[in-house]
XYZ file of C-alpha atoms in Angstrom:
576
model
C 126.253 68.673 68.283
C 125.189 72.240 67.986
C 121.652 73.359 66.769
C 121.579 74.352 63.161
C 119.483 77.609 63.817
C 120.926 80.838 62.588
C 121.514 83.917 64.609
C 118.313 85.688 63.585
C 115.361 87.256 65.192
C 112.691 84.739 65.910
C 110.386 86.281 63.416
C 112.944 86.734 60.621
C 113.297 84.545 57.754
C 116.428 82.625 57.331
C 119.186 84.861 55.643
C 117.511 88.117 56.716
C 119.309 91.168 58.019
C 119.645 92.245 61.563
C 118.173 95.669 61.095
C 118.013 97.511 64.299
C 115.368 95.322 66.132
C 115.286 94.540 69.807
C 114.698 91.101 71.398
C 117.119 89.188 69.044
C 117.413 85.632 70.286
C 119.961 83.356 69.258
C 118.464 79.913 68.479
C 121.387 77.619 69.105
C 125.011 78.222 70.436
C 126.395 81.616 70.570
C 130.224 81.836 70.936
C 131.518 84.824 73.018
C 135.108 85.926 72.217
C 136.101 88.481 75.004
C 139.026 89.250 77.532
C 136.460 90.413 80.189
C 133.209 88.242 79.489
C 131.970 89.102 83.085
C 130.279 92.287 82.230
C 128.663 90.815 78.940
C 127.576 87.263 80.034
C 124.771 88.327 82.158
C 123.308 90.494 79.442
C 123.415 87.574 76.909
C 122.035 84.652 79.179
C 118.542 85.358 78.347
C 119.194 86.008 74.778
C 120.460 82.638 73.443
C 119.996 78.953 74.028
C 123.468 78.263 74.708
C 126.610 80.392 75.269
C 130.149 79.449 75.147
C 132.670 81.837 76.326
C 136.358 81.839 75.022
C 139.254 84.321 75.502
C 142.211 82.403 73.942
C 141.050 80.557 70.652
C 137.963 79.238 68.987
C 137.905 75.573 69.218
C 137.573 73.674 65.958
C 135.436 71.139 67.503
C 132.846 73.935 68.539
C 131.694 73.899 64.919
C 130.130 77.279 65.226
C 126.548 77.184 63.721
C 124.916 80.187 65.160
C 127.458 83.048 65.219
C 130.290 84.599 66.969
C 130.198 87.585 69.151
C 133.423 89.739 69.648
C 133.259 91.835 72.767
C 136.125 93.987 74.462
C 139.906 94.088 73.625
C 140.453 90.844 71.517
C 143.855 89.909 69.847
C 144.291 90.331 66.276
C 144.736 86.750 65.790
C 141.439 85.953 67.348
C 139.761 88.585 65.244
C 141.228 87.042 61.958
C 140.254 83.510 63.052
C 136.593 84.695 63.680
C 136.599 86.626 60.333
C 138.088 83.420 58.602
C 135.301 81.326 60.036
C 132.391 83.465 58.937
C 134.143 84.110 55.346
C 134.216 80.429 54.709
C 130.627 79.886 55.782
C 128.241 82.378 54.129
C 125.487 81.108 56.555
C 127.396 82.345 59.618
C 127.291 85.955 61.047
C 129.955 87.817 62.971
C 128.609 89.950 65.695
C 130.572 92.994 67.246
C 129.858 94.358 70.762
C 129.976 98.113 69.660
C 129.538 99.203 73.354
C 132.676 97.534 74.604
C 134.933 96.980 71.432
C 138.273 98.567 71.555
C 140.651 98.922 68.691
C 140.068 99.380 64.849
C 136.939 98.175 63.345
C 138.743 98.065 59.908
C 140.264 94.702 60.823
C 136.664 93.283 60.018
C 136.551 95.106 56.655
C 136.763 91.738 54.419
C 133.158 91.226 55.701
C 130.153 93.551 54.670
C 127.779 95.363 57.214
C 124.420 93.498 57.285
C 122.986 95.646 60.050
C 122.749 96.891 63.619
C 120.561 95.685 66.496
C 120.218 94.669 70.184
C 121.201 91.285 71.641
C 119.741 91.702 75.074
C 121.077 95.004 76.560
C 124.309 94.556 74.190
C 124.232 96.754 70.974
C 125.663 94.623 68.010
C 126.658 95.132 64.474
C 126.253 92.031 62.193
C 128.826 91.320 59.603
C 128.448 88.538 56.888
C 129.805 87.488 53.538
C 128.083 89.043 50.446
C 126.404 92.069 52.382
C 126.121 95.130 50.211
C 124.544 97.892 52.251
C 125.558 101.496 51.163
C 126.982 103.838 53.550
C 123.708 105.738 53.660
C 121.872 102.650 54.401
C 123.919 101.725 57.478
C 123.946 105.399 58.699
C 120.100 105.293 58.603
C 120.134 102.042 60.474
C 122.166 103.043 63.539
C 120.602 106.442 63.606
C 117.232 104.905 63.662
C 118.219 102.282 66.282
C 119.760 104.739 68.742
C 117.960 108.073 68.213
C 114.490 108.050 66.504
C 112.807 104.791 67.462
C 115.104 101.967 68.812
C 112.559 99.230 68.097
C 112.283 99.841 64.401
C 114.440 100.037 61.432
C 114.300 99.837 57.723
C 115.342 96.752 55.944
C 117.187 97.393 52.753
C 117.516 94.917 49.965
C 119.459 96.395 46.978
C 122.561 94.259 46.452
C 124.469 95.731 43.456
C 127.448 93.209 43.596
C 124.795 90.231 43.236
C 123.263 91.969 40.386
C 126.329 92.238 38.651
C 127.053 88.712 39.271
C 123.727 87.884 37.783
C 124.504 90.101 34.604
C 127.739 88.452 34.209
C 126.060 85.012 34.618
C 123.367 85.916 31.981
C 126.032 86.998 29.505
C 128.163 83.858 30.248
C 124.765 81.800 29.219
C 124.558 83.998 26.017
C 128.072 83.259 25.292
C 127.601 79.548 25.786
C 124.371 79.578 23.753
C 126.187 81.352 20.833
C 129.023 78.607 21.384
C 126.672 75.992 20.920
C 124.929 77.417 17.940
C 128.543 78.044 16.304
C 129.243 74.308 17.079
C 125.988 73.223 15.523
C 126.827 75.513 12.404
C 130.314 73.978 11.975
C 128.729 70.526 12.365
C 126.482 71.502 9.451
C 129.213 72.664 7.490
C 131.080 69.373 8.044
C 128.106 67.494 7.008
C 127.742 69.734 3.733
C 131.366 68.958 3.010
C 130.965 65.315 3.510
C 127.905 65.361 1.219
C 129.819 67.380 -1.538
C 132.710 64.930 -1.224
C 130.250 61.938 -1.702
C 128.427 63.791 -4.521
C 131.948 64.332 -6.259
C 132.674 60.694 -5.786
C 129.276 59.616 -7.217
C 129.769 62.118 -10.203
C 133.254 60.712 -10.871
C 131.742 57.135 -10.657
C 128.837 58.162 -12.958
C 131.397 59.697 -15.519
C 133.551 56.541 -15.390
C 130.278 54.424 -16.032
C 129.217 56.730 -18.903
C 132.669 56.476 -20.473
C 132.554 52.718 -20.230
C 129.054 52.617 -21.578
C 130.171 54.878 -24.440
C 133.186 52.693 -25.017
C 131.020 49.633 -24.898
C 128.420 50.980 -27.227
C 131.118 52.176 -29.695
C 132.606 48.793 -29.577
C 129.391 47.041 -30.359
C 128.696 49.506 -33.133
C 132.098 48.923 -34.624
C 131.789 45.173 -34.442
C 128.264 45.355 -36.218
C 129.736 47.667 -38.949
C 132.685 45.121 -39.358
C 130.026 42.230 -39.408
C 127.979 44.138 -42.028
C 131.088 45.024 -44.083
C 132.010 41.351 -43.988
C 128.375 40.269 -44.836
C 128.077 42.907 -47.538
C 131.531 41.802 -49.036
C 130.378 38.272 -49.152
C 127.247 39.097 -51.064
C 129.400 41.235 -53.709
C 131.481 38.042 -54.317
C 128.545 35.949 -54.665
C 126.756 38.221 -57.193
C 129.980 38.667 -59.278
C 130.550 34.702 -59.213
C 126.716 34.478 -60.281
C 127.180 36.972 -63.134
C 130.294 35.132 -64.338
C 128.443 31.880 -64.118
C 125.651 33.223 -66.040
C 127.865 34.365 -68.911
C 129.591 30.989 -69.065
C 126.274 29.250 -69.185
C 125.097 31.459 -71.966
C 128.127 30.653 -74.116
C 127.918 27.068 -73.449
C 124.206 27.091 -74.248
C 124.881 28.839 -77.498
C 127.713 26.520 -78.446
C 125.653 23.387 -77.790
C 122.679 24.735 -79.950
C 125.167 25.328 -82.656
C 126.571 21.975 -82.480
C 123.825 19.579 -81.243
C 120.730 20.702 -83.034
C 117.247 21.644 -81.817
C 116.932 19.344 -78.719
C 120.356 20.290 -77.449
C 119.347 23.929 -77.870
C 115.947 23.544 -76.014
C 118.028 21.943 -73.200
C 120.411 24.699 -73.287
C 117.771 27.340 -73.260
C 116.185 25.569 -70.222
C 119.478 25.846 -68.537
C 119.958 29.361 -69.355
C 116.507 30.133 -67.946
C 117.346 28.457 -64.648
C 120.594 30.314 -64.593
C 118.673 33.622 -64.991
C 116.219 32.891 -62.115
C 119.300 31.916 -59.881
C 121.035 35.021 -60.626
C 117.668 37.095 -59.745
C 117.401 35.236 -56.522
C 120.909 36.121 -55.783
C 120.631 39.753 -56.547
C 117.361 40.010 -54.421
C 119.180 38.467 -51.435
C 122.071 40.955 -51.796
C 119.592 43.854 -52.023
C 117.902 42.939 -48.878
C 120.987 42.324 -46.960
C 122.089 45.811 -47.776
C 118.878 47.403 -46.552
C 119.241 45.648 -43.207
C 122.756 46.814 -42.860
C 121.664 50.493 -43.618
C 118.833 50.117 -40.938
C 121.294 48.984 -38.366
C 123.840 51.670 -39.047
C 120.975 54.287 -38.629
C 120.084 52.895 -35.234
C 123.750 52.962 -34.062
C 123.853 56.601 -35.120
C 120.705 57.413 -33.327
C 121.865 55.652 -30.049
C 125.220 57.676 -30.187
C 123.333 60.959 -30.667
C 121.047 60.059 -27.630
C 124.083 59.242 -25.470
C 125.702 62.492 -26.314
C 122.622 64.297 -25.460
C 122.378 62.694 -22.178
C 125.964 63.529 -21.308
C 125.193 67.209 -21.842
C 122.024 66.999 -19.574
C 124.276 65.435 -16.862
C 126.897 67.948 -17.284
C 124.198 70.766 -16.942
C 122.719 69.122 -13.805
C 126.105 68.814 -12.045
C 127.006 72.466 -12.728
C 123.605 73.535 -11.295
C 124.261 71.467 -8.189
C 127.749 72.687 -7.936
C 126.380 76.272 -8.031
C 123.755 75.668 -5.410
C 126.249 74.209 -2.922
C 128.647 77.053 -3.416
C 125.905 79.656 -2.581
C 124.923 77.472 0.395
C 128.531 77.341 1.533
C 128.811 81.177 1.158
C 125.805 81.585 3.422
C 127.343 79.337 5.982
C 130.587 81.261 6.108
C 128.766 84.512 6.468
C 126.807 83.041 9.570
C 130.019 81.716 11.123
C 131.676 85.230 10.757
C 128.585 86.785 12.399
C 128.606 84.245 15.153
C 132.185 84.724 15.845
C 132.005 88.324 15.931
C 129.011 88.172 18.338
C 131.114 85.612 20.446
C 134.036 88.121 20.537
C 131.666 91.056 21.561
C 130.095 88.934 24.332
C 133.431 87.812 25.608
C 134.617 91.379 25.836
C 131.410 92.424 27.619
C 131.839 89.675 30.054
C 135.486 90.575 30.750
C 134.535 94.335 31.301
C 131.621 93.471 33.655
C 134.069 91.134 35.521
C 136.562 93.947 35.718
C 133.937 96.423 36.948
C 132.821 93.848 39.603
C 136.198 93.444 40.939
C 136.504 97.327 41.116
C 133.194 97.605 42.812
C 133.928 94.861 45.347
C 137.193 96.626 46.129
C 135.338 99.859 46.389
C 132.689 98.263 48.788
C 135.402 96.840 50.939
C 136.746 100.355 51.436
C 133.212 101.657 52.210
C 132.533 98.859 54.615
C 135.812 99.971 56.496
C 134.817 103.550 56.488
C 131.208 102.621 57.766
C 132.619 100.550 60.509
C 134.779 103.261 61.660
C 131.716 105.842 61.644
C 129.604 103.286 63.555
C 132.300 102.846 66.219
C 132.665 106.626 66.577
C 128.934 106.986 66.994
C 128.572 104.144 69.427
C 131.447 105.504 71.343
C 129.808 108.966 71.598
C 126.388 107.410 72.737
C 128.069 105.208 75.267
C 130.213 108.115 76.729
C 127.520 110.718 76.896
C 123.795 110.107 78.141
C 121.301 111.189 75.526
C 117.587 111.505 76.368
C 116.062 113.528 73.113
C 116.483 113.202 69.426
C 119.926 113.681 67.916
C 120.142 115.212 64.471
C 121.787 112.747 61.801
C 125.407 113.022 61.445
C 127.420 112.791 58.257
C 126.721 114.209 54.864
C 126.718 118.226 55.148
C 126.630 117.823 58.970
C 129.853 116.892 60.940
C 130.643 113.088 60.761
C 130.789 110.858 63.902
C 134.605 110.477 63.664
C 134.960 114.352 63.835
C 132.685 114.824 66.596
C 134.425 112.002 68.552
C 137.663 113.910 67.940
C 136.685 117.375 69.032
C 134.677 115.980 72.033
C 137.841 114.091 72.906
C 139.841 117.304 72.501
C 137.355 119.177 74.712
C 137.503 116.755 77.635
C 141.237 116.433 77.614
C 142.343 119.997 77.164
C 139.300 121.470 79.109
C 139.111 125.005 77.373
C 137.263 127.654 79.017
C 135.554 128.892 75.635
C 134.909 126.813 72.463
C 134.255 128.632 69.284
C 132.684 127.075 66.246
C 132.524 128.506 62.544
C 129.291 126.992 61.696
C 126.580 125.512 63.984
C 124.870 121.966 63.990
C 125.163 118.526 65.515
C 128.716 119.278 66.934
C 127.432 122.198 68.829
C 124.962 119.841 70.666
C 127.556 117.223 71.374
C 129.744 120.066 72.880
C 127.069 120.979 75.126
C 126.207 117.445 76.234
C 129.942 116.729 76.941
C 130.364 119.998 78.981
C 127.093 119.120 81.069
C 127.979 115.551 81.616
C 131.507 116.161 82.822
C 130.792 119.448 84.710
C 133.460 121.413 82.611
C 133.567 125.322 83.201
C 133.276 125.993 79.557
C 131.053 127.751 77.038
C 130.205 127.112 73.507
C 129.884 130.036 70.787
C 128.624 128.914 67.391
C 128.914 131.355 64.471
C 126.152 130.782 61.883
C 125.656 132.972 58.818
C 121.978 131.587 57.917
C 119.172 132.847 60.234
C 117.013 129.795 59.586
C 119.978 127.338 60.400
C 120.660 129.261 63.485
C 117.009 128.973 64.699
C 117.147 125.114 64.071
C 120.415 124.878 66.078
C 118.865 126.858 68.884
C 115.784 124.708 69.022
C 117.817 121.458 69.263
C 119.950 123.049 72.179
C 116.687 124.158 73.772
C 115.171 120.530 73.697
C 118.153 119.100 75.364
C 118.462 122.026 77.969
C 121.653 123.305 76.814
C 120.599 126.964 76.187
C 122.799 128.084 79.103
C 125.994 126.243 77.837
C 125.862 126.809 74.095
C 125.164 129.891 72.130
C 124.281 130.398 68.374
C 125.156 133.858 67.001
C 124.066 135.022 63.609
C 126.832 136.578 61.795
C 126.010 137.322 58.261
C 128.920 136.919 55.515
C 130.408 140.370 54.849
C 133.588 141.460 53.125
C 136.765 141.271 55.117
C 140.355 142.077 54.306
C 142.714 140.271 56.673
C 146.333 138.715 56.196
C 146.135 139.123 52.124
C 142.597 137.636 52.076
C 139.905 139.788 50.267
C 136.447 138.153 50.398
C 133.457 137.136 52.557
C 133.545 135.735 56.012
C 131.558 136.111 59.225
C 130.658 139.643 60.345
C 133.503 140.601 62.804
C 131.068 142.264 65.006
C 130.054 138.866 66.194
C 133.670 138.318 67.607
C 133.884 141.409 69.943
C 132.984 139.665 73.185
C 135.079 136.512 72.422
C 138.389 135.866 74.382
C 140.527 133.094 75.761
C 139.450 130.794 72.983
C 140.793 127.406 73.925
C 139.144 125.310 71.116
C 138.369 126.391 67.644
C 136.434 124.205 65.141
C 136.320 125.484 61.575
C 133.564 123.861 59.659
C 132.380 126.920 57.659
C 131.516 129.164 55.809
C 130.510 126.806 52.988
C 132.732 126.092 50.114
C 130.577 127.881 47.685
C 131.432 131.235 49.514
C 134.617 131.548 47.600
C 138.216 130.297 47.353
C 139.879 129.935 50.663
C 136.702 130.908 52.435
C 137.742 129.448 55.832
C 141.229 131.009 55.890
C 140.140 134.257 57.805
C 139.166 132.084 60.926
C 142.806 132.105 62.238
C 143.959 135.527 61.457
C 140.592 136.912 62.798
C 140.700 135.014 66.130
C 144.512 134.361 66.880
C 144.700 137.543 69.026
C 141.816 135.926 71.098
C 143.398 132.571 71.662
C 144.177 131.278 75.113
C 147.841 130.108 75.781
C 146.632 126.605 75.510
C 144.513 126.243 72.306
C 143.424 123.717 69.568
C 142.302 124.621 66.094
C 140.498 121.935 64.043
C 139.961 122.388 60.471
C 137.446 119.783 58.757
C 136.862 118.723 55.270
C 140.714 118.331 54.346
C 139.753 116.009 51.482
C 139.202 119.268 49.423
C 142.177 120.951 47.919
C 140.849 124.535 49.143
C 140.962 123.199 52.779
C 144.537 121.829 52.308
C 145.764 125.059 50.924
C 144.205 126.835 53.812
C 146.079 124.641 56.353
C 149.355 125.379 54.496
C 148.584 129.016 54.720
C 147.839 128.633 58.394
C 151.320 127.162 59.193
C 152.960 130.438 58.447
C 150.572 132.207 60.867
C 150.923 129.729 63.583
C 154.756 129.066 63.921
C 154.432 127.988 67.609
C 151.769 125.253 66.872
C 152.055 121.708 66.200
C 150.141 120.067 63.494
C 148.500 116.593 63.316
C 146.611 115.234 60.200
C 143.807 113.006 61.089
C 142.697 110.116 58.637
C 138.802 110.809 59.195
C 136.083 110.127 56.719
C 136.318 113.588 55.337
C 140.020 114.258 56.751
C 141.037 116.827 59.302
C 143.896 118.787 60.644
C 144.530 119.728 64.231
C 146.825 122.501 65.194
C 147.795 122.659 68.961
C 149.881 124.935 71.164
C 150.599 124.164 74.879
């Protein structure tokens, strides 16, 4: 089993960057992928606990835990396999031996540059998943490593892609929270609907019960009135019968008195008096029964009035409850519409951020590829030419490492006797270093319109002992009229001693000078060209330089043209 230690400096935290430090030690096994491991193994033995060398494939049984180092000319299949292993495991790093690597570093572009450093005596570049260093940060790392102080570098933390991921995650959390609130609101609506349904059923039931009560009370009242009517009807019949009986008794008593004499008359009078008393009792009973019936009828009417009043009260309460629920339902609908609108805006923001994130990742992939190419060119220059002093930074306004690599290669392969530069700077220094290292019979003359810049360039050349090889001439910008061009260019007086120019690098004047400001370089110097000459035009990413190159084609009919896909693009015209 392999050690689980990561490929990190011993003093770095897990997950830190390789950032230009010396003395990196691999705690665990390092897999070296190289076609010529002999020149690298010796430098790595003391820098790792265990070293496994492969040249055909990376065995799956190895289970790489510490890292993979690619050195020398390695097949594209092995590179793809190593990149896939690192891409599948964010804890791994892929190290590239920049001193011996051959081929195009763009094949590692799916991975991001985490930093550069030294593994023993081997300069390496660390690649990993999720690294988001900018081009300026990577340039600063390798420049500090190789030139200023090789034992120090600056760690840089900003990770824009990770930040955008965090923003998207936050918005997704907000969207989920709003979805939960919307679900809770919908559940509340459902509960309100169910309560309204229950209340509606309860109202219907209450109305049915009220109707039943009303019908029951009405029936009882009817029955009471019928009973009372029947009772009153009976009393009337009794009263009428009593009156008829009284009349009959009176007639009989009178007849008996007339026929039977005094005694019979007295008896008849007593009978008549009894009949009168009986009639009075009957009439009193009838009157009392009528009073009771009237009291019951009044009670029935009062109960009916109370029932109707209660019915109206219940109707008012039901209407008030219906109005309250309608207002509550309206508020719920407004809240739901607001939540749905907020959900839509949040979802749109999430989609927009995800789209921007995808674009940002694609852009960073392209930037990583460009950074790798610049690092490769710089490392090739430092490994090709010995450097003892400080080298000015390359890139930005100065010449990029890939352009310097191209013009130095042109110098070494074509060996001109005179190199002329339009503009001075870091390229002038590298020309001088190459001429001295390879012992070329060549001089460099750089035209510089700015006195301050010229003094800086002379100072750099003097510190490296190149004052006898490279010369910086101050040539202020003046009005020139040549080949249809009317504008400012370097003072023609600075060209008087130039002849047999074998290499011309046009990297000035600045674009702010005017339209087609670099065009006069060819018409002003073509009569001073050697039979074998190369003309290099930088900054071809700008439309102005592209138009200048097209204009030069008409002035250089016997020259071939090659367009170079460098960081800022360039074009080379060659003859011979």
